[in-house]
Amino acid sequence: AGQTAAGQTAAGQTGVEQTGAGQPGSVHIGVSERSGYGAVDVRTGARWMVERIRAARDAGLESLFLGEHHATGGTYYQNAPMLGRLLAEWGDRPAGALFLLPLWHPVTLAEQIGTLASLTRGRFILQCALGGGEDQFGGMGVPLRGRVARFESTLDVLRRLLAGEEVTTQEPLPLRAARGGPLPPEPVDVWIGASAPAAIDRAARLGDGWIAAPGLTPAEAERQIEHYRSCCAAHGRPVGVTAIRRDVHVGADPADARRVADPILTHGYRGLPPESLVVGDVDQVSQAFADLDTLGYSHVLVRHLADDQSEVLASYERLAEVRAVLAGP
């Protein structure tokens, strides 16, 4: 359903090595960097993103991703140009961006991905999702209705273009002898964000990996990864990358972590349940990530709770210690 041999990579064969999900010390820590900065001066926010990615690189985090949102009316940096800038800081570790496929013309997106993959010294990973919200879709002039079909047909055409095929099709848009370029230097892995049962099934059927929603409580995270595994089995596909975003703050000690996080949580952080957030010192955060490892999550993608730049950079430094704890002696 919507796959081609030329465009489909083997599930789980990504540039971020799979080292036995569920085994102690196997979880990979990457960064899903914040792109929205509210009322912050636009040049300041952009500089902060660069500084944060330098800190993530220095902490040894293993992958870099940016999200996507449109028609916000505020300071939300778009992923393709910003990732191009951040790759100059990142080095040779895997990187990628999330794209809301129903909002994109597949040829334009293939060209953006091919260009970014050419700049990426490591492997490029395409994260993708349906997206939602009448404000966002309406602002882009795209109907919400039919977005599932557009997602699948766009992904199919995108994979074919990235594999160097010439594509003529009527879905998602009429294309005649379309080609993409530049072509990625190596196959692009596809991780699909999904939360609803049908969407998780779609990720198992079409993706090389699945990204769990950031707001899952530990109990929900356990139920959803079991559902993903069962869907992979039903489709006769191996379990791919299993990633989950966690919004975090790593303090110097538990009291320091609460000092930073509690004022933020008091106002209801992004509508996420407190149980889905990871706040504590190095040992507490390491344990929370180890618990996700035990559930079978192969990748934890961190985003920081704090607005204060100095607190975020200090938390990034401590994530290097978290990695060392998880790696063991």
CSV table of C-alpha atoms in Angstrom, one decimal:
chain,number,residue,atom,x,y,z
A,1,ALA,CA,0.0,0.0,0.0
A,2,GLY,CA,1.9,3.0,-1.3
A,3,GLN,CA,5.4,1.5,-1.1
A,4,THR,CA,7.9,0.8,-3.8
A,5,ALA,CA,10.9,-1.5,-3.7
A,6,ALA,CA,13.1,1.4,-4.9
A,7,GLY,CA,12.0,3.8,-2.2
A,8,GLN,CA,11.5,1.5,0.8
A,9,THR,CA,14.5,0.9,3.1
A,10,ALA,CA,14.6,-2.1,5.4
A,11,ALA,CA,12.8,-1.4,8.6
A,12,GLY,CA,15.3,-0.5,11.4
A,13,GLN,CA,18.3,0.0,9.1
A,14,THR,CA,19.0,3.5,10.1
A,15,GLY,CA,22.1,5.6,10.5
A,16,VAL,CA,21.5,5.6,14.3
A,17,GLU,CA,22.7,2.1,15.1
A,18,GLN,CA,20.1,-0.3,16.6
A,19,THR,CA,21.9,-2.0,19.5
A,20,GLY,CA,19.2,-4.2,20.9
A,21,ALA,CA,16.2,-2.2,22.1
A,22,GLY,CA,15.2,-3.3,25.6
A,23,GLN,CA,18.7,-4.2,26.7
A,24,PRO,CA,20.4,-2.0,29.4
A,25,GLY,CA,22.4,0.9,27.9
A,26,SER,CA,21.0,0.5,24.4
A,27,VAL,CA,18.7,3.6,24.3
A,28,HIS,CA,19.9,6.4,22.0
A,29,ILE,CA,19.5,10.0,23.1
A,30,GLY,CA,18.8,12.5,20.4
A,31,VAL,CA,17.4,16.1,20.3
A,32,SER,CA,14.1,17.3,18.9
A,33,GLU,CA,15.0,21.0,19.2
A,34,ARG,CA,12.3,23.6,19.9
A,35,SER,CA,11.5,25.9,16.9
A,36,GLY,CA,9.0,28.3,18.5
A,37,TYR,CA,10.2,31.2,20.6
A,38,GLY,CA,7.1,33.4,21.1
A,39,ALA,CA,7.9,37.0,21.8
A,40,VAL,CA,11.7,36.6,21.7
A,41,ASP,CA,13.5,38.9,19.2
A,42,VAL,CA,13.8,36.9,16.0
A,43,ARG,CA,17.6,37.1,15.8
A,44,THR,CA,18.0,36.2,19.4
A,45,GLY,CA,15.8,33.1,19.0
A,46,ALA,CA,17.8,32.0,16.0
A,47,ARG,CA,21.1,32.5,17.9
A,48,TRP,CA,19.7,30.5,20.8
A,49,MET,CA,18.9,27.5,18.5
A,50,VAL,CA,22.5,27.5,17.2
A,51,GLU,CA,23.9,27.7,20.7
A,52,ARG,CA,21.6,24.8,21.8
A,53,ILE,CA,22.7,22.6,19.0
A,54,ARG,CA,26.3,23.2,19.8
A,55,ALA,CA,25.6,22.2,23.3
A,56,ALA,CA,23.8,19.1,22.2
A,57,ARG,CA,26.7,18.2,19.9
A,58,ASP,CA,29.2,18.7,22.7
A,59,ALA,CA,27.1,16.5,25.0
A,60,GLY,CA,27.4,13.7,22.5
A,61,LEU,CA,23.7,13.5,21.6
A,62,GLU,CA,23.2,11.1,18.8
A,63,SER,CA,20.7,12.6,16.4
A,64,LEU,CA,19.2,16.1,15.6
A,65,PHE,CA,15.6,16.8,14.5
A,66,LEU,CA,13.5,19.9,14.0
A,67,GLY,CA,9.7,19.9,13.9
A,68,GLU,CA,7.2,21.7,11.6
A,69,HIS,CA,4.3,24.0,12.1
A,70,HIS,CA,2.8,26.7,9.9
A,71,ALA,CA,0.6,29.8,10.0
A,72,THR,CA,1.5,30.5,13.7
A,73,GLY,CA,1.8,34.3,13.3
A,74,GLY,CA,4.7,34.1,15.7
A,75,THR,CA,8.4,33.3,15.8
A,76,TYR,CA,8.5,29.8,14.6
A,77,TYR,CA,11.6,29.0,12.5
A,78,GLN,CA,11.0,26.8,9.5
A,79,ASN,CA,12.8,23.5,9.5
A,80,ALA,CA,14.5,23.3,6.1
A,81,PRO,CA,16.5,26.6,6.2
A,82,MET,CA,17.2,26.3,10.0
A,83,LEU,CA,18.4,22.7,9.7
A,84,GLY,CA,20.7,23.8,6.9
A,85,ARG,CA,22.3,26.3,9.3
A,86,LEU,CA,22.5,23.9,12.2
A,87,LEU,CA,24.1,21.1,10.2
A,88,ALA,CA,27.2,23.4,10.0
A,89,GLU,CA,27.5,22.8,13.8
A,90,TRP,CA,26.4,19.2,14.0
A,91,GLY,CA,29.1,17.0,12.6
A,92,ASP,CA,28.6,13.6,11.2
A,93,ARG,CA,25.8,12.2,13.3
A,94,PRO,CA,22.3,11.6,11.8
A,95,ALA,CA,20.0,14.5,11.4
A,96,GLY,CA,16.6,15.2,9.9
A,97,ALA,CA,13.3,17.0,10.2
A,98,LEU,CA,9.6,16.3,10.6
A,99,PHE,CA,7.4,17.2,7.6
A,100,LEU,CA,3.6,17.3,7.7
A,101,LEU,CA,3.2,15.5,4.4
A,102,PRO,CA,-0.4,16.6,3.5
A,103,LEU,CA,0.8,20.2,3.4
A,104,TRP,CA,3.5,19.6,0.8
A,105,HIS,CA,3.9,19.3,-2.9
A,106,PRO,CA,5.9,16.0,-3.3
A,107,VAL,CA,8.4,17.4,-5.8
A,108,THR,CA,9.1,20.5,-3.7
A,109,LEU,CA,9.6,18.3,-0.7
A,110,ALA,CA,11.8,15.8,-2.5
A,111,GLU,CA,14.0,18.8,-3.6
A,112,GLN,CA,14.2,20.1,0.0
A,113,ILE,CA,15.1,16.7,1.4
A,114,GLY,CA,17.7,16.0,-1.3
A,115,THR,CA,19.3,19.3,-0.6
A,116,LEU,CA,19.4,18.8,3.2
A,117,ALA,CA,20.6,15.2,2.8
A,118,SER,CA,23.5,16.6,0.6
A,119,LEU,CA,24.5,18.9,3.5
A,120,THR,CA,24.2,16.1,6.1
A,121,ARG,CA,27.5,14.4,6.8
A,122,GLY,CA,25.6,11.7,8.6
A,123,ARG,CA,22.5,9.9,7.5
A,124,PHE,CA,19.4,11.9,6.8
A,125,ILE,CA,16.2,10.8,8.5
A,126,LEU,CA,12.8,11.9,7.3
A,127,GLN,CA,10.2,12.2,10.2
A,128,CYS,CA,6.7,12.7,9.0
A,129,ALA,CA,3.2,13.0,10.3
A,130,LEU,CA,-0.4,13.9,9.3
A,131,GLY,CA,-0.5,17.2,11.1
A,132,GLY,CA,-3.8,18.8,12.2
A,133,GLY,CA,-5.6,21.9,13.2
A,134,GLU,CA,-8.0,23.9,11.2
A,135,ASP,CA,-5.9,27.1,11.8
A,136,GLN,CA,-2.8,25.5,10.4
A,137,PHE,CA,-4.4,23.7,7.4
A,138,GLY,CA,-6.8,26.6,6.7
A,139,GLY,CA,-3.9,29.0,6.8
A,140,MET,CA,-2.1,26.9,4.2
A,141,GLY,CA,-5.2,26.6,2.1
A,142,VAL,CA,-5.3,22.8,2.5
A,143,PRO,CA,-8.5,20.9,3.6
A,144,LEU,CA,-8.2,18.7,6.6
A,145,ARG,CA,-10.5,16.2,5.0
A,146,GLY,CA,-8.7,13.6,2.9
A,147,ARG,CA,-5.3,14.2,4.7
A,148,VAL,CA,-4.8,10.5,5.4
A,149,ALA,CA,-5.0,9.6,1.7
A,150,ARG,CA,-2.8,12.6,0.8
A,151,PHE,CA,-0.3,11.5,3.4
A,152,GLU,CA,0.0,8.0,1.9
A,153,SER,CA,0.1,9.1,-1.7
A,154,THR,CA,2.6,11.9,-0.9
A,155,LEU,CA,4.9,9.4,0.9
A,156,ASP,CA,4.7,7.0,-2.0
A,157,VAL,CA,5.6,9.6,-4.6
A,158,LEU,CA,8.3,11.1,-2.4
A,159,ARG,CA,10.0,7.8,-2.0
A,160,ARG,CA,10.0,7.2,-5.7
A,161,LEU,CA,11.4,10.7,-6.4
A,162,LEU,CA,14.1,10.3,-3.8
A,163,ALA,CA,15.1,6.9,-5.4
A,164,GLY,CA,15.6,8.7,-8.8
A,165,GLU,CA,12.4,7.6,-10.5
A,166,GLU,CA,10.4,9.6,-13.0
A,167,VAL,CA,6.9,9.8,-11.7
A,168,THR,CA,3.6,10.3,-13.5
A,169,THR,CA,0.6,10.2,-11.3
A,170,GLN,CA,-2.8,11.7,-10.4
A,171,GLU,CA,-2.4,11.4,-6.6
A,172,PRO,CA,-1.8,13.5,-4.5
A,173,LEU,CA,-1.5,15.9,-7.4
A,174,PRO,CA,-1.4,15.5,-11.2
A,175,LEU,CA,2.3,15.1,-12.0
A,176,ARG,CA,3.8,14.4,-15.5
A,177,ALA,CA,7.3,13.0,-15.8
A,178,ALA,CA,8.3,14.5,-12.5
A,179,ARG,CA,11.9,14.1,-11.2
A,180,GLY,CA,13.5,15.2,-8.0
A,181,GLY,CA,17.0,16.5,-7.4
A,182,PRO,CA,19.5,16.5,-5.9
A,183,LEU,CA,19.2,12.9,-5.0
A,184,PRO,CA,20.2,11.9,-1.4
A,185,PRO,CA,23.6,10.3,-1.3
A,186,GLU,CA,22.2,7.3,0.6
A,187,PRO,CA,18.6,6.0,1.2
A,188,VAL,CA,16.5,8.2,3.4
A,189,ASP,CA,14.9,6.5,6.4
A,190,VAL,CA,11.3,7.3,7.2
A,191,TRP,CA,10.1,7.6,10.8
A,192,ILE,CA,6.3,8.2,11.2
A,193,GLY,CA,4.8,10.0,14.1
A,194,ALA,CA,1.5,8.5,15.3
A,195,SER,CA,-0.7,8.2,18.4
A,196,ALA,CA,-4.1,6.9,17.4
A,197,PRO,CA,-4.3,3.1,16.9
A,198,ALA,CA,-5.0,3.4,13.2
A,199,ALA,CA,-2.1,5.8,12.8
A,200,ILE,CA,0.3,3.5,14.6
A,201,ASP,CA,-0.8,0.7,12.3
A,202,ARG,CA,0.0,3.0,9.4
A,203,ALA,CA,3.4,3.7,10.8
A,204,ALA,CA,4.0,-0.1,11.1
A,205,ARG,CA,2.9,-0.7,7.6
A,206,LEU,CA,4.7,2.2,5.8
A,207,GLY,CA,7.6,3.3,8.0
A,208,ASP,CA,11.1,2.4,8.9
A,209,GLY,CA,10.3,3.6,12.4
A,210,TRP,CA,7.6,5.0,14.7
A,211,ILE,CA,7.7,8.1,16.8
A,212,ALA,CA,5.5,8.1,19.9
A,213,ALA,CA,3.8,11.3,21.0
A,214,PRO,CA,5.5,13.5,23.7
A,215,GLY,CA,2.4,13.5,26.0
A,216,LEU,CA,2.3,9.8,26.7
A,217,THR,CA,2.3,8.8,30.3
A,218,PRO,CA,4.6,5.8,31.1
A,219,ALA,CA,1.5,3.5,31.1
A,220,GLU,CA,0.3,4.8,27.7
A,221,ALA,CA,3.9,4.6,26.3
A,222,GLU,CA,3.9,0.9,27.2
A,223,ARG,CA,0.5,0.2,25.7
A,224,GLN,CA,1.3,2.0,22.4
A,225,ILE,CA,4.7,0.3,21.9
A,226,GLU,CA,3.0,-3.1,22.3
A,227,HIS,CA,0.4,-2.0,19.8
A,228,TYR,CA,3.1,-1.0,17.3
A,229,ARG,CA,4.8,-4.3,17.7
A,230,SER,CA,1.6,-6.2,17.1
A,231,CYS,CA,0.9,-4.1,14.0
A,232,CYS,CA,4.4,-4.8,12.7
A,233,ALA,CA,3.8,-8.6,13.2
A,234,ALA,CA,0.4,-8.3,11.5
A,235,HIS,CA,2.0,-6.7,8.4
A,236,GLY,CA,4.9,-9.2,8.4
A,237,ARG,CA,7.4,-6.4,9.0
A,238,PRO,CA,10.2,-6.3,11.5
A,239,VAL,CA,9.9,-3.8,14.4
A,240,GLY,CA,11.7,-0.6,13.3
A,241,VAL,CA,13.1,2.3,15.3
A,242,THR,CA,10.9,3.1,18.3
A,243,ALA,CA,11.4,6.7,19.3
A,244,ILE,CA,9.6,8.9,21.9
A,245,ARG,CA,10.0,12.6,22.6
A,246,ARG,CA,10.5,13.6,26.2
A,247,ASP,CA,10.4,17.2,27.4
A,248,VAL,CA,13.1,17.5,30.1
A,249,HIS,CA,15.2,19.5,32.5
A,250,VAL,CA,18.3,18.0,34.0
A,251,GLY,CA,19.3,19.9,37.2
A,252,ALA,CA,22.5,19.9,39.3
A,253,ASP,CA,20.5,18.1,42.0
A,254,PRO,CA,16.8,17.3,42.5
A,255,ALA,CA,16.1,20.7,44.2
A,256,ASP,CA,17.8,22.6,41.4
A,257,ALA,CA,15.7,20.7,38.8
A,258,ARG,CA,12.5,21.6,40.7
A,259,ARG,CA,13.6,25.2,41.0
A,260,VAL,CA,13.7,25.5,37.3
A,261,ALA,CA,10.7,23.3,36.3
A,262,ASP,CA,8.1,24.0,39.0
A,263,PRO,CA,7.3,27.6,37.9
A,264,ILE,CA,6.8,26.3,34.3
A,265,LEU,CA,4.7,23.3,35.3
A,266,THR,CA,2.5,25.4,37.6
A,267,HIS,CA,1.1,27.1,34.5
A,268,GLY,CA,0.5,23.8,32.7
A,269,TYR,CA,3.4,23.1,30.3
A,270,ARG,CA,2.1,22.8,26.7
A,271,GLY,CA,-0.9,20.9,28.0
A,272,LEU,CA,1.2,17.8,28.6
A,273,PRO,CA,0.5,15.6,31.6
A,274,PRO,CA,3.2,16.0,34.3
A,275,GLU,CA,3.8,12.2,34.2
A,276,SER,CA,5.1,12.5,30.6
A,277,LEU,CA,7.8,15.0,31.6
A,278,VAL,CA,11.3,14.1,32.8
A,279,VAL,CA,12.6,16.4,35.5
A,280,GLY,CA,15.4,15.6,37.9
A,281,ASP,CA,19.1,15.3,38.5
A,282,VAL,CA,21.4,13.1,36.4
A,283,ASP,CA,20.4,9.9,38.2
A,284,GLN,CA,16.7,10.6,38.1
A,285,VAL,CA,16.7,11.4,34.4
A,286,SER,CA,19.0,8.4,33.6
A,287,GLN,CA,16.4,6.1,35.4
A,288,ALA,CA,13.5,7.6,33.5
A,289,PHE,CA,15.3,7.0,30.2
A,290,ALA,CA,16.3,3.5,31.3
A,291,ASP,CA,12.7,2.7,32.1
A,292,LEU,CA,11.8,3.7,28.5
A,293,ASP,CA,14.6,1.5,27.3
A,294,THR,CA,13.1,-1.4,29.2
A,295,LEU,CA,9.8,-0.8,27.5
A,296,GLY,CA,11.6,-1.3,24.2
A,297,TYR,CA,12.1,2.3,23.1
A,298,SER,CA,15.3,2.6,21.1
A,299,HIS,CA,15.5,6.4,20.9
A,300,VAL,CA,14.6,9.2,23.3
A,301,LEU,CA,14.4,12.6,21.7
A,302,VAL,CA,14.8,15.4,24.2
A,303,ARG,CA,13.3,18.9,24.2
A,304,HIS,CA,13.9,21.3,27.0
A,305,LEU,CA,11.2,22.7,29.3
A,306,ALA,CA,13.0,25.9,30.3
A,307,ASP,CA,12.9,29.2,28.4
A,308,ASP,CA,16.1,30.5,30.1
A,309,GLN,CA,19.0,29.9,27.7
A,310,SER,CA,21.6,29.5,30.5
A,311,GLU,CA,19.4,26.8,32.2
A,312,VAL,CA,18.9,25.0,28.9
A,313,LEU,CA,22.6,24.9,28.1
A,314,ALA,CA,23.4,23.7,31.6
A,315,SER,CA,20.9,20.9,31.2
A,316,TYR,CA,22.5,19.9,27.9
A,317,GLU,CA,25.8,19.6,29.6
A,318,ARG,CA,24.3,17.3,32.2
A,319,LEU,CA,22.8,15.1,29.5
A,320,ALA,CA,26.4,14.1,28.7
A,321,GLU,CA,26.5,12.6,32.2
A,322,VAL,CA,23.1,10.9,31.6
A,323,ARG,CA,24.6,9.2,28.5
A,324,ALA,CA,27.6,8.0,30.5
A,325,VAL,CA,25.3,6.6,33.2
A,326,LEU,CA,23.2,4.7,30.6
A,327,ALA,CA,26.3,3.4,28.9
A,328,GLY,CA,27.4,1.8,32.1
A,329,PRO,CA,30.9,0.9,33.2
